[in-house]
CSV table of N, CA and C in Angstrom, one decimal:
chain,number,residue,atom,x,y,z
R,1,MET,N,-6.9,3.8,11.2
R,1,MET,CA,-5.5,4.2,10.9
R,1,MET,C,-4.8,3.0,10.2
R,2,VAL,N,-4.0,3.4,9.2
R,2,VAL,CA,-3.3,2.4,8.4
R,2,VAL,C,-2.1,1.9,9.2
R,3,VAL,N,-1.8,0.6,9.1
R,3,VAL,CA,-0.6,0.0,9.7
R,3,VAL,C,0.3,-0.4,8.6
R,4,PHE,N,1.5,0.2,8.6
R,4,PHE,CA,2.5,-0.1,7.5
R,4,PHE,C,3.3,-1.4,7.8
R,5,ARG,N,3.6,-2.1,6.7
R,5,ARG,CA,4.4,-3.3,6.8
R,5,ARG,C,5.6,-3.1,5.8
R,6,ILE,N,6.8,-3.2,6.3
R,6,ILE,CA,8.0,-3.0,5.5
R,6,ILE,C,8.6,-4.4,5.2
R,7,GLU,N,8.7,-4.8,3.9
R,7,GLU,CA,9.3,-6.0,3.5
R,7,GLU,C,10.8,-5.7,3.2
R,8,ARG,N,11.7,-6.0,4.1
R,8,ARG,CA,13.1,-5.6,3.9
R,8,ARG,C,13.8,-6.4,2.7
R,9,ARG,N,13.2,-7.5,2.3
R,9,ARG,CA,13.9,-8.2,1.3
R,9,ARG,C,13.2,-8.0,-0.1
R,10,SER,N,12.4,-7.0,-0.2
R,10,SER,CA,11.6,-6.7,-1.4
R,10,SER,C,12.5,-6.1,-2.5
R,11,GLY,N,13.5,-5.4,-2.1
R,11,GLY,CA,14.3,-4.6,-3.0
R,11,GLY,C,13.8,-3.2,-3.3
R,12,LEU,N,12.6,-2.9,-2.8
R,12,LEU,CA,11.9,-1.6,-2.9
R,12,LEU,C,12.3,-0.8,-1.7
R,13,PRO,N,12.7,0.4,-1.9
R,13,PRO,CA,13.1,1.3,-0.7
R,13,PRO,C,11.9,1.4,0.3
R,14,ALA,N,12.1,1.5,1.5
R,14,ALA,CA,11.1,1.5,2.6
R,14,ALA,C,10.1,2.7,2.3
R,15,TYR,N,10.7,3.8,1.9
R,15,TYR,CA,9.8,5.0,1.8
R,15,TYR,C,8.8,4.8,0.6
R,16,LEU,N,9.2,4.1,-0.4
R,16,LEU,CA,8.3,3.7,-1.5
R,16,LEU,C,7.3,2.7,-1.1
R,17,GLN,N,7.7,1.8,-0.3
R,17,GLN,CA,6.7,0.8,0.3
R,17,GLN,C,5.6,1.6,1.0
R,18,ILE,N,6.0,2.6,1.8
R,18,ILE,CA,5.0,3.4,2.5
R,18,ILE,C,4.1,4.1,1.5
R,19,VAL,N,4.7,4.7,0.5
R,19,VAL,CA,3.9,5.4,-0.5
R,19,VAL,C,2.9,4.5,-1.1
R,20,HIS,N,3.4,3.3,-1.6
R,20,HIS,CA,2.5,2.4,-2.3
R,20,HIS,C,1.4,1.9,-1.3
R,21,GLN,N,1.7,1.7,-0.1
R,21,GLN,CA,0.7,1.2,0.9
R,21,GLN,C,-0.4,2.2,1.1
R,22,VAL,N,0.0,3.5,1.1
R,22,VAL,CA,-1.0,4.6,1.3
R,22,VAL,C,-1.8,4.6,0.0
R,23,GLU,N,-1.2,4.6,-1.2
R,23,GLU,CA,-1.9,4.6,-2.4
R,23,GLU,C,-2.9,3.4,-2.5
R,24,GLN,N,-2.5,2.3,-2.1
R,24,GLN,CA,-3.3,1.1,-2.1
R,24,GLN,C,-4.5,1.3,-1.2
R,25,ALA,N,-4.3,1.8,0.0
R,25,ALA,CA,-5.3,2.0,1.0
R,25,ALA,C,-6.3,3.0,0.4
R,26,LEU,N,-5.8,4.0,-0.3
R,26,LEU,CA,-6.7,5.0,-0.9
R,26,LEU,C,-7.6,4.3,-2.0
R,27,ARG,N,-6.9,3.5,-2.8
R,27,ARG,CA,-7.7,2.8,-3.9
R,27,ARG,C,-8.8,1.9,-3.3
R,28,MET,N,-8.5,1.2,-2.2
R,28,MET,CA,-9.4,0.3,-1.6
R,28,MET,C,-10.4,0.9,-0.7
R,29,GLY,N,-10.3,2.2,-0.5
R,29,GLY,CA,-11.3,2.9,0.4
R,29,GLY,C,-11.0,2.8,1.8
R,30,ALA,N,-9.8,2.2,2.2
R,30,ALA,CA,-9.5,2.0,3.6
R,30,ALA,C,-9.0,3.4,4.2
R,31,LEU,N,-8.6,4.3,3.3
R,31,LEU,CA,-8.3,5.6,3.7
R,31,LEU,C,-9.1,6.6,2.9
R,32,THR,N,-9.7,7.6,3.5
R,32,THR,CA,-10.5,8.5,2.8
R,32,THR,C,-10.1,9.9,3.1
R,33,GLU,N,-10.6,10.9,2.3
R,33,GLU,CA,-10.3,12.3,2.5
R,33,GLU,C,-10.6,12.7,4.0
R,34,GLY,N,-9.6,13.3,4.6
R,34,GLY,CA,-9.7,13.8,5.9
R,34,GLY,C,-9.0,12.9,7.0
R,35,ASP,N,-8.8,11.7,6.6
R,35,ASP,CA,-8.1,10.7,7.5
R,35,ASP,C,-6.7,11.2,7.8
R,36,LYS,N,-6.3,11.0,9.1
R,36,LYS,CA,-5.0,11.3,9.5
R,36,LYS,C,-4.0,10.1,9.4
R,37,LEU,N,-2.9,10.3,8.9
R,37,LEU,CA,-1.9,9.3,8.8
R,37,LEU,C,-1.1,9.2,10.2
R,38,PRO,N,-0.5,8.1,10.5
R,38,PRO,CA,0.2,8.0,11.7
R,38,PRO,C,1.5,8.9,11.6
R,39,THR,N,2.0,9.4,12.8
R,39,THR,CA,3.1,10.2,12.8
R,39,THR,C,4.4,9.4,12.4
R,40,ALA,N,5.4,10.1,12.1
R,40,ALA,CA,6.7,9.4,11.7
R,40,ALA,C,7.2,8.6,12.9
R,41,ALA,N,7.0,9.1,14.1
R,41,ALA,CA,7.4,8.3,15.3
R,41,ALA,C,6.6,7.1,15.4
R,42,GLN,N,5.3,7.1,15.2
R,42,GLN,CA,4.5,5.9,15.3
R,42,GLN,C,4.9,4.9,14.3
R,43,VAL,N,5.1,5.4,13.0
R,43,VAL,CA,5.5,4.4,12.0
R,43,VAL,C,6.9,3.8,12.3
R,44,ALA,N,7.8,4.6,12.8
R,44,ALA,CA,9.1,4.1,13.2
R,44,ALA,C,9.0,3.0,14.3
R,45,ALA,N,8.1,3.3,15.3
R,45,ALA,CA,7.9,2.3,16.4
R,45,ALA,C,7.3,1.0,15.9
R,46,THR,N,6.5,1.0,14.9
R,46,THR,CA,5.8,-0.3,14.4
R,46,THR,C,6.6,-1.0,13.3
R,47,THR,N,7.4,-0.2,12.6
R,47,THR,CA,8.1,-0.8,11.4
R,47,THR,C,9.6,-0.9,11.6
R,48,LYS,N,10.1,-0.2,12.6
R,48,LYS,CA,11.6,-0.1,12.8
R,48,LYS,C,12.3,0.6,11.7
R,49,VAL,N,11.7,1.5,11.0
R,49,VAL,CA,12.4,2.3,10.0
R,49,VAL,C,12.6,3.7,10.6
R,50,ASN,N,13.6,4.4,10.1
R,50,ASN,CA,14.0,5.7,10.6
R,50,ASN,C,12.8,6.7,10.3
R,51,PRO,N,12.5,7.5,11.3
R,51,PRO,CA,11.4,8.5,11.1
R,51,PRO,C,11.6,9.3,9.8
R,52,ASN,N,12.8,9.6,9.4
R,52,ASN,CA,13.1,10.4,8.2
R,52,ASN,C,12.6,9.6,7.0
R,53,THR,N,12.6,8.3,7.0
R,53,THR,CA,12.1,7.5,5.9
R,53,THR,C,10.6,7.8,5.7
R,54,THR,N,9.9,7.8,6.8
R,54,THR,CA,8.4,8.1,6.7
R,54,THR,C,8.2,9.5,6.3
R,55,LEU,N,9.0,10.5,6.8
R,55,LEU,CA,8.8,11.8,6.3
R,55,LEU,C,9.1,12.0,4.8
R,56,LYS,N,10.1,11.2,4.3
R,56,LYS,CA,10.3,11.2,2.9
R,56,LYS,C,9.1,10.7,2.1
R,57,ALA,N,8.5,9.6,2.6
R,57,ALA,CA,7.3,9.1,2.0
R,57,ALA,C,6.2,10.1,2.0
R,58,TYR,N,6.0,10.7,3.1
R,58,TYR,CA,4.9,11.7,3.2
R,58,TYR,C,5.1,12.9,2.3
R,59,ARG,N,6.4,13.3,2.1
R,59,ARG,CA,6.7,14.4,1.2
R,59,ARG,C,6.4,14.0,-0.2
R,60,GLU,N,6.7,12.7,-0.6
R,60,GLU,CA,6.3,12.2,-1.9
R,60,GLU,C,4.8,12.2,-2.1
R,61,LEU,N,4.1,11.8,-1.1
R,61,LEU,CA,2.6,11.8,-1.2
R,61,LEU,C,2.1,13.2,-1.3
R,62,GLU,N,2.7,14.1,-0.6
R,62,GLU,CA,2.3,15.5,-0.6
R,62,GLU,C,2.5,16.1,-2.0
R,63,ARG,N,3.7,15.8,-2.6
R,63,ARG,CA,4.0,16.2,-4.0
R,63,ARG,C,3.0,15.7,-5.0
R,64,SER,N,2.5,14.5,-4.7
R,64,SER,CA,1.5,13.9,-5.7
R,64,SER,C,0.1,14.4,-5.4
R,65,GLY,N,-0.1,15.2,-4.3
R,65,GLY,CA,-1.4,15.8,-4.0
R,65,GLY,C,-2.3,14.9,-3.3
R,66,LEU,N,-1.8,13.9,-2.7
R,66,LEU,CA,-2.6,12.9,-1.9
R,66,LEU,C,-2.8,13.3,-0.5
R,67,VAL,N,-1.8,14.0,0.1
R,67,VAL,CA,-1.8,14.3,1.5
R,67,VAL,C,-1.5,15.8,1.7
R,68,GLU,N,-1.8,16.3,2.8
R,68,GLU,CA,-1.5,17.7,3.2
R,68,GLU,C,-0.9,17.6,4.6
R,69,VAL,N,0.2,18.3,4.8
R,69,VAL,CA,0.8,18.4,6.1
R,69,VAL,C,0.3,19.6,6.8
R,70,ARG,N,-0.2,19.5,7.9
R,70,ARG,CA,-0.7,20.6,8.7
R,70,ARG,C,0.2,20.8,9.9
R,71,GLN,N,0.9,21.9,9.9
R,71,GLN,CA,1.9,22.1,11.0
R,71,GLN,C,1.3,21.9,12.3
R,72,GLY,N,1.9,21.1,13.1
R,72,GLY,CA,1.4,20.9,14.5
R,72,GLY,C,0.2,19.9,14.6
R,73,ALA,N,-0.4,19.6,13.5
R,73,ALA,CA,-1.6,18.8,13.6
R,73,ALA,C,-1.4,17.4,13.0
R,74,GLY,N,-0.5,17.3,12.0
R,74,GLY,CA,-0.3,16.0,11.4
R,74,GLY,C,-0.4,16.0,9.9
R,75,THR,N,-0.5,14.8,9.3
R,75,THR,CA,-0.6,14.6,7.8
R,75,THR,C,-1.9,14.0,7.5
R,76,PHE,N,-2.6,14.6,6.6
R,76,PHE,CA,-4.0,14.3,6.4
R,76,PHE,C,-4.2,13.9,4.9
R,77,ILE,N,-5.1,13.0,4.6
R,77,ILE,CA,-5.5,12.6,3.3
R,77,ILE,C,-6.3,13.7,2.6
R,78,THR,N,-5.9,14.1,1.4
R,78,THR,CA,-6.7,15.2,0.7
R,78,THR,C,-7.6,14.7,-0.4
R,79,ARG,N,-7.3,13.5,-0.9
R,79,ARG,CA,-8.2,13.0,-1.9
R,79,ARG,C,-8.2,11.5,-1.9
R,80,SER,N,-9.2,10.9,-2.5
R,80,SER,CA,-9.3,9.4,-2.6
R,80,SER,C,-8.9,8.9,-3.9
R,81,LEU,N,-8.4,7.7,-4.0
R,81,LEU,CA,-8.2,7.0,-5.3
R,81,LEU,C,-9.1,5.9,-5.5
R,82,ALA,N,-10.1,5.8,-4.6
R,82,ALA,CA,-11.1,4.7,-4.7
R,82,ALA,C,-11.9,4.8,-6.0
R,83,SER,N,-12.2,3.7,-6.6
R,83,SER,CA,-13.1,3.6,-7.7
R,83,SER,C,-14.4,2.9,-7.3
R,84,PRO,N,-15.4,3.0,-8.0
R,84,PRO,CA,-16.7,2.3,-7.6
R,84,PRO,C,-16.4,0.8,-7.4
R,85,GLN,N,-15.5,0.2,-8.2
R,85,GLN,CA,-15.2,-1.2,-8.1
R,85,GLN,C,-14.5,-1.6,-6.9
R,86,THR,N,-13.8,-0.7,-6.2
R,86,THR,CA,-13.0,-1.0,-5.1
R,86,THR,C,-13.5,-0.4,-3.8
R,87,ALA,N,-14.5,0.3,-3.8
R,87,ALA,CA,-15.1,0.9,-2.6
R,87,ALA,C,-15.5,-0.2,-1.6
R,88,PRO,N,-15.5,0.2,-0.3
R,88,PRO,CA,-15.8,-0.9,0.7
R,88,PRO,C,-17.1,-1.6,0.5
R,89,GLU,N,-18.1,-1.1,-0.2
R,89,GLU,CA,-19.3,-1.8,-0.4
R,89,GLU,C,-19.5,-2.4,-1.8
R,90,SER,N,-18.4,-2.4,-2.5
R,90,SER,CA,-18.5,-3.0,-3.9
R,90,SER,C,-18.6,-4.5,-3.9
R,91,PRO,N,-19.3,-5.0,-4.9
R,91,PRO,CA,-19.4,-6.5,-5.0
R,91,PRO,C,-18.0,-7.2,-5.2
R,92,LEU,N,-17.2,-6.5,-6.0
R,92,LEU,CA,-15.8,-7.1,-6.3
R,92,LEU,C,-15.0,-7.2,-5.0
R,93,ARG,N,-15.1,-6.2,-4.2
R,93,ARG,CA,-14.3,-6.2,-2.9
R,93,ARG,C,-14.9,-7.2,-2.0
R,94,ALA,N,-16.2,-7.3,-2.0
R,94,ALA,CA,-16.9,-8.3,-1.1
R,94,ALA,C,-16.5,-9.8,-1.5
R,95,ARG,N,-16.4,-10.0,-2.8
R,95,ARG,CA,-16.0,-11.4,-3.3
R,95,ARG,C,-14.5,-11.7,-2.9
R,96,LEU,N,-13.7,-10.7,-3.0
R,96,LEU,CA,-12.3,-10.8,-2.6
R,96,LEU,C,-12.2,-11.1,-1.1
R,97,GLY,N,-13.0,-10.3,-0.3
R,97,GLY,CA,-13.0,-10.5,1.1
R,97,GLY,C,-13.5,-11.9,1.5
R,98,GLU,N,-14.5,-12.4,0.8
R,98,GLU,CA,-14.9,-13.8,1.0
R,98,GLU,C,-13.9,-14.8,0.7
R,99,TRP,N,-13.1,-14.6,-0.4
R,99,TRP,CA,-12.0,-15.5,-0.8
R,99,TRP,C,-11.0,-15.5,0.3
R,100,MET,N,-10.7,-14.3,0.8
R,100,MET,CA,-9.6,-14.2,1.9
R,100,MET,C,-10.1,-15.0,3.1
R,101,ARG,N,-11.4,-14.8,3.5
R,101,ARG,CA,-11.9,-15.5,4.7
R,101,ARG,C,-11.8,-17.0,4.5
R,102,GLN,N,-12.2,-17.5,3.3
R,102,GLN,CA,-12.1,-18.9,2.9
R,102,GLN,C,-10.7,-19.4,3.0
R,103,ALA,N,-9.8,-18.7,2.5
R,103,ALA,CA,-8.4,-19.1,2.5
R,103,ALA,C,-7.9,-19.2,4.0
R,104,LYS,N,-8.3,-18.3,4.8
R,104,LYS,CA,-7.9,-18.4,6.3
R,104,LYS,C,-8.6,-19.6,6.9
R,105,GLU,N,-9.9,-19.8,6.6
R,105,GLU,CA,-10.6,-21.0,7.2
R,105,GLU,C,-9.9,-22.3,6.8
R,106,GLU,N,-9.3,-22.3,5.6
R,106,GLU,CA,-8.7,-23.5,5.1
R,106,GLU,C,-7.2,-23.7,5.6
R,107,GLY,N,-6.8,-22.7,6.4
R,107,GLY,CA,-5.5,-22.8,7.1
R,107,GLY,C,-4.4,-22.2,6.4
R,108,LEU,N,-4.6,-21.4,5.3
R,108,LEU,CA,-3.5,-20.7,4.7
R,108,LEU,C,-3.0,-19.6,5.6
R,109,THR,N,-1.7,-19.4,5.6
R,109,THR,CA,-1.1,-18.3,6.3
R,109,THR,C,-1.2,-17.0,5.5
R,110,GLU,N,-0.9,-15.9,6.1
R,110,GLU,CA,-0.9,-14.7,5.4
R,110,GLU,C,0.1,-14.7,4.3
R,111,HIS,N,1.3,-15.3,4.6
R,111,HIS,CA,2.3,-15.4,3.6
R,111,HIS,C,1.9,-16.2,2.4
R,112,GLU,N,1.2,-17.4,2.7
R,112,GLU,CA,0.8,-18.2,1.6
R,112,GLU,C,-0.3,-17.5,0.7
R,113,VAL,N,-1.2,-16.8,1.4
R,113,VAL,CA,-2.2,-16.1,0.6
R,113,VAL,C,-1.6,-15.0,-0.3
R,114,THR,N,-0.6,-14.3,0.3
R,114,THR,CA,0.1,-13.3,-0.5
R,114,THR,C,0.8,-13.9,-1.6
R,115,THR,N,1.5,-15.0,-1.4
R,115,THR,CA,2.2,-15.7,-2.5
R,115,THR,C,1.2,-16.1,-3.6
R,116,LEU,N,0.1,-16.7,-3.2
R,116,LEU,CA,-0.9,-17.2,-4.2
R,116,LEU,C,-1.5,-16.0,-4.9
R,117,PHE,N,-1.8,-15.0,-4.2
R,117,PHE,CA,-2.4,-13.8,-4.8
R,117,PHE,C,-1.4,-13.2,-5.8
R,118,ASP,N,-0.1,-13.0,-5.4
R,118,ASP,CA,0.9,-12.4,-6.3
R,118,ASP,C,1.1,-13.3,-7.5
R,119,ALA,N,1.1,-14.6,-7.4
R,119,ALA,CA,1.2,-15.5,-8.6
R,119,ALA,C,0.1,-15.3,-9.5
R,120,LEU,N,-1.1,-15.3,-9.0
R,120,LEU,CA,-2.3,-15.1,-9.9
R,120,LEU,C,-2.3,-13.7,-10.5
R,121,LEU,N,-1.9,-12.7,-9.7
R,121,LEU,CA,-1.8,-11.3,-10.2
R,121,LEU,C,-0.9,-11.3,-11.4
R,122,GLY,N,0.3,-11.9,-11.3
R,122,GLY,CA,1.3,-11.9,-12.3
R,122,GLY,C,0.8,-12.6,-13.6
R,123,GLU,N,0.0,-13.7,-13.4
R,123,GLU,CA,-0.6,-14.4,-14.5
R,123,GLU,C,-1.7,-13.5,-15.2
R,124,THR,N,-2.4,-12.8,-14.4
R,124,THR,CA,-3.5,-12.0,-15.0
R,124,THR,C,-3.0,-10.7,-15.6
R,125,PHE,N,-2.1,-10.1,-15.0
R,125,PHE,CA,-1.5,-8.8,-15.4
R,125,PHE,C,0.0,-9.0,-15.6
R,126,PRO,N,0.4,-9.7,-16.7
R,126,PRO,CA,1.8,-9.9,-16.9
R,126,PRO,C,2.6,-8.6,-17.1
R,127,ALA,N,3.8,-8.6,-16.5
R,127,ALA,CA,4.6,-7.4,-16.7
R,127,ALA,C,5.0,-7.3,-18.1
R,128,ALA,N,5.3,-6.0,-18.5
R,128,ALA,CA,5.8,-5.7,-19.8
R,128,ALA,C,7.1,-6.4,-20.0
R,129,PRO,N,7.4,-6.9,-21.2
R,129,PRO,CA,8.7,-7.5,-21.4
R,129,PRO,C,9.8,-6.5,-21.2
R,130,PRO,N,11.0,-6.9,-20.7
R,130,PRO,CA,12.1,-5.9,-20.5
R,130,PRO,C,12.5,-5.3,-21.8
R,131,THR,N,12.8,-4.1,-21.8
R,131,THR,CA,13.3,-3.4,-23.0
R,131,THR,C,14.8,-3.7,-23.1
R,132,HIS,N,15.3,-3.8,-24.3
R,132,HIS,CA,16.7,-4.1,-24.6
R,132,HIS,C,17.5,-2.8,-24.4
R,133,THR,N,18.5,-2.9,-23.6
R,133,THR,CA,19.4,-1.7,-23.4
R,133,THR,C,20.7,-2.0,-24.1
R,134,PRO,N,21.0,-1.1,-25.0
R,134,PRO,CA,22.3,-1.3,-25.8
R,134,PRO,C,23.5,-1.4,-24.9
R,135,THR,N,24.4,-2.3,-25.3
R,135,THR,CA,25.7,-2.4,-24.6
R,135,THR,C,26.7,-1.4,-25.2
R,136,ARG,N,27.6,-1.0,-24.4
R,136,ARG,CA,28.6,0.0,-24.8
R,136,ARG,C,29.8,-0.7,-25.2
């Protein structure tokens, strides 16, 4: 089961954080077709977000065809986003896992690892330059 983490200072709405975390778990193979997502009440208990926020995220995921809501049974994954390079048994994923374990052994905190990863991600995949919006 996926455990959601909401970063309140990110500037990204909580429901989109949930959507992105599900999509990421699908890409990495942590969630696969048929897996059940936690209930809105379970997410609210662990993240302190309103259950309606989770329901909004699940509706968004349903619209995109990634989940299916089964009345009385829950919300289930309907398709994967995993590629061969990110599947649990892939060499790329294994090397990243080894890097994470080494960072932990060297005493880095989760926040430090995330900061380092985000910095390198930004260097490797720079964001598109902002487009000019005309002034009125």
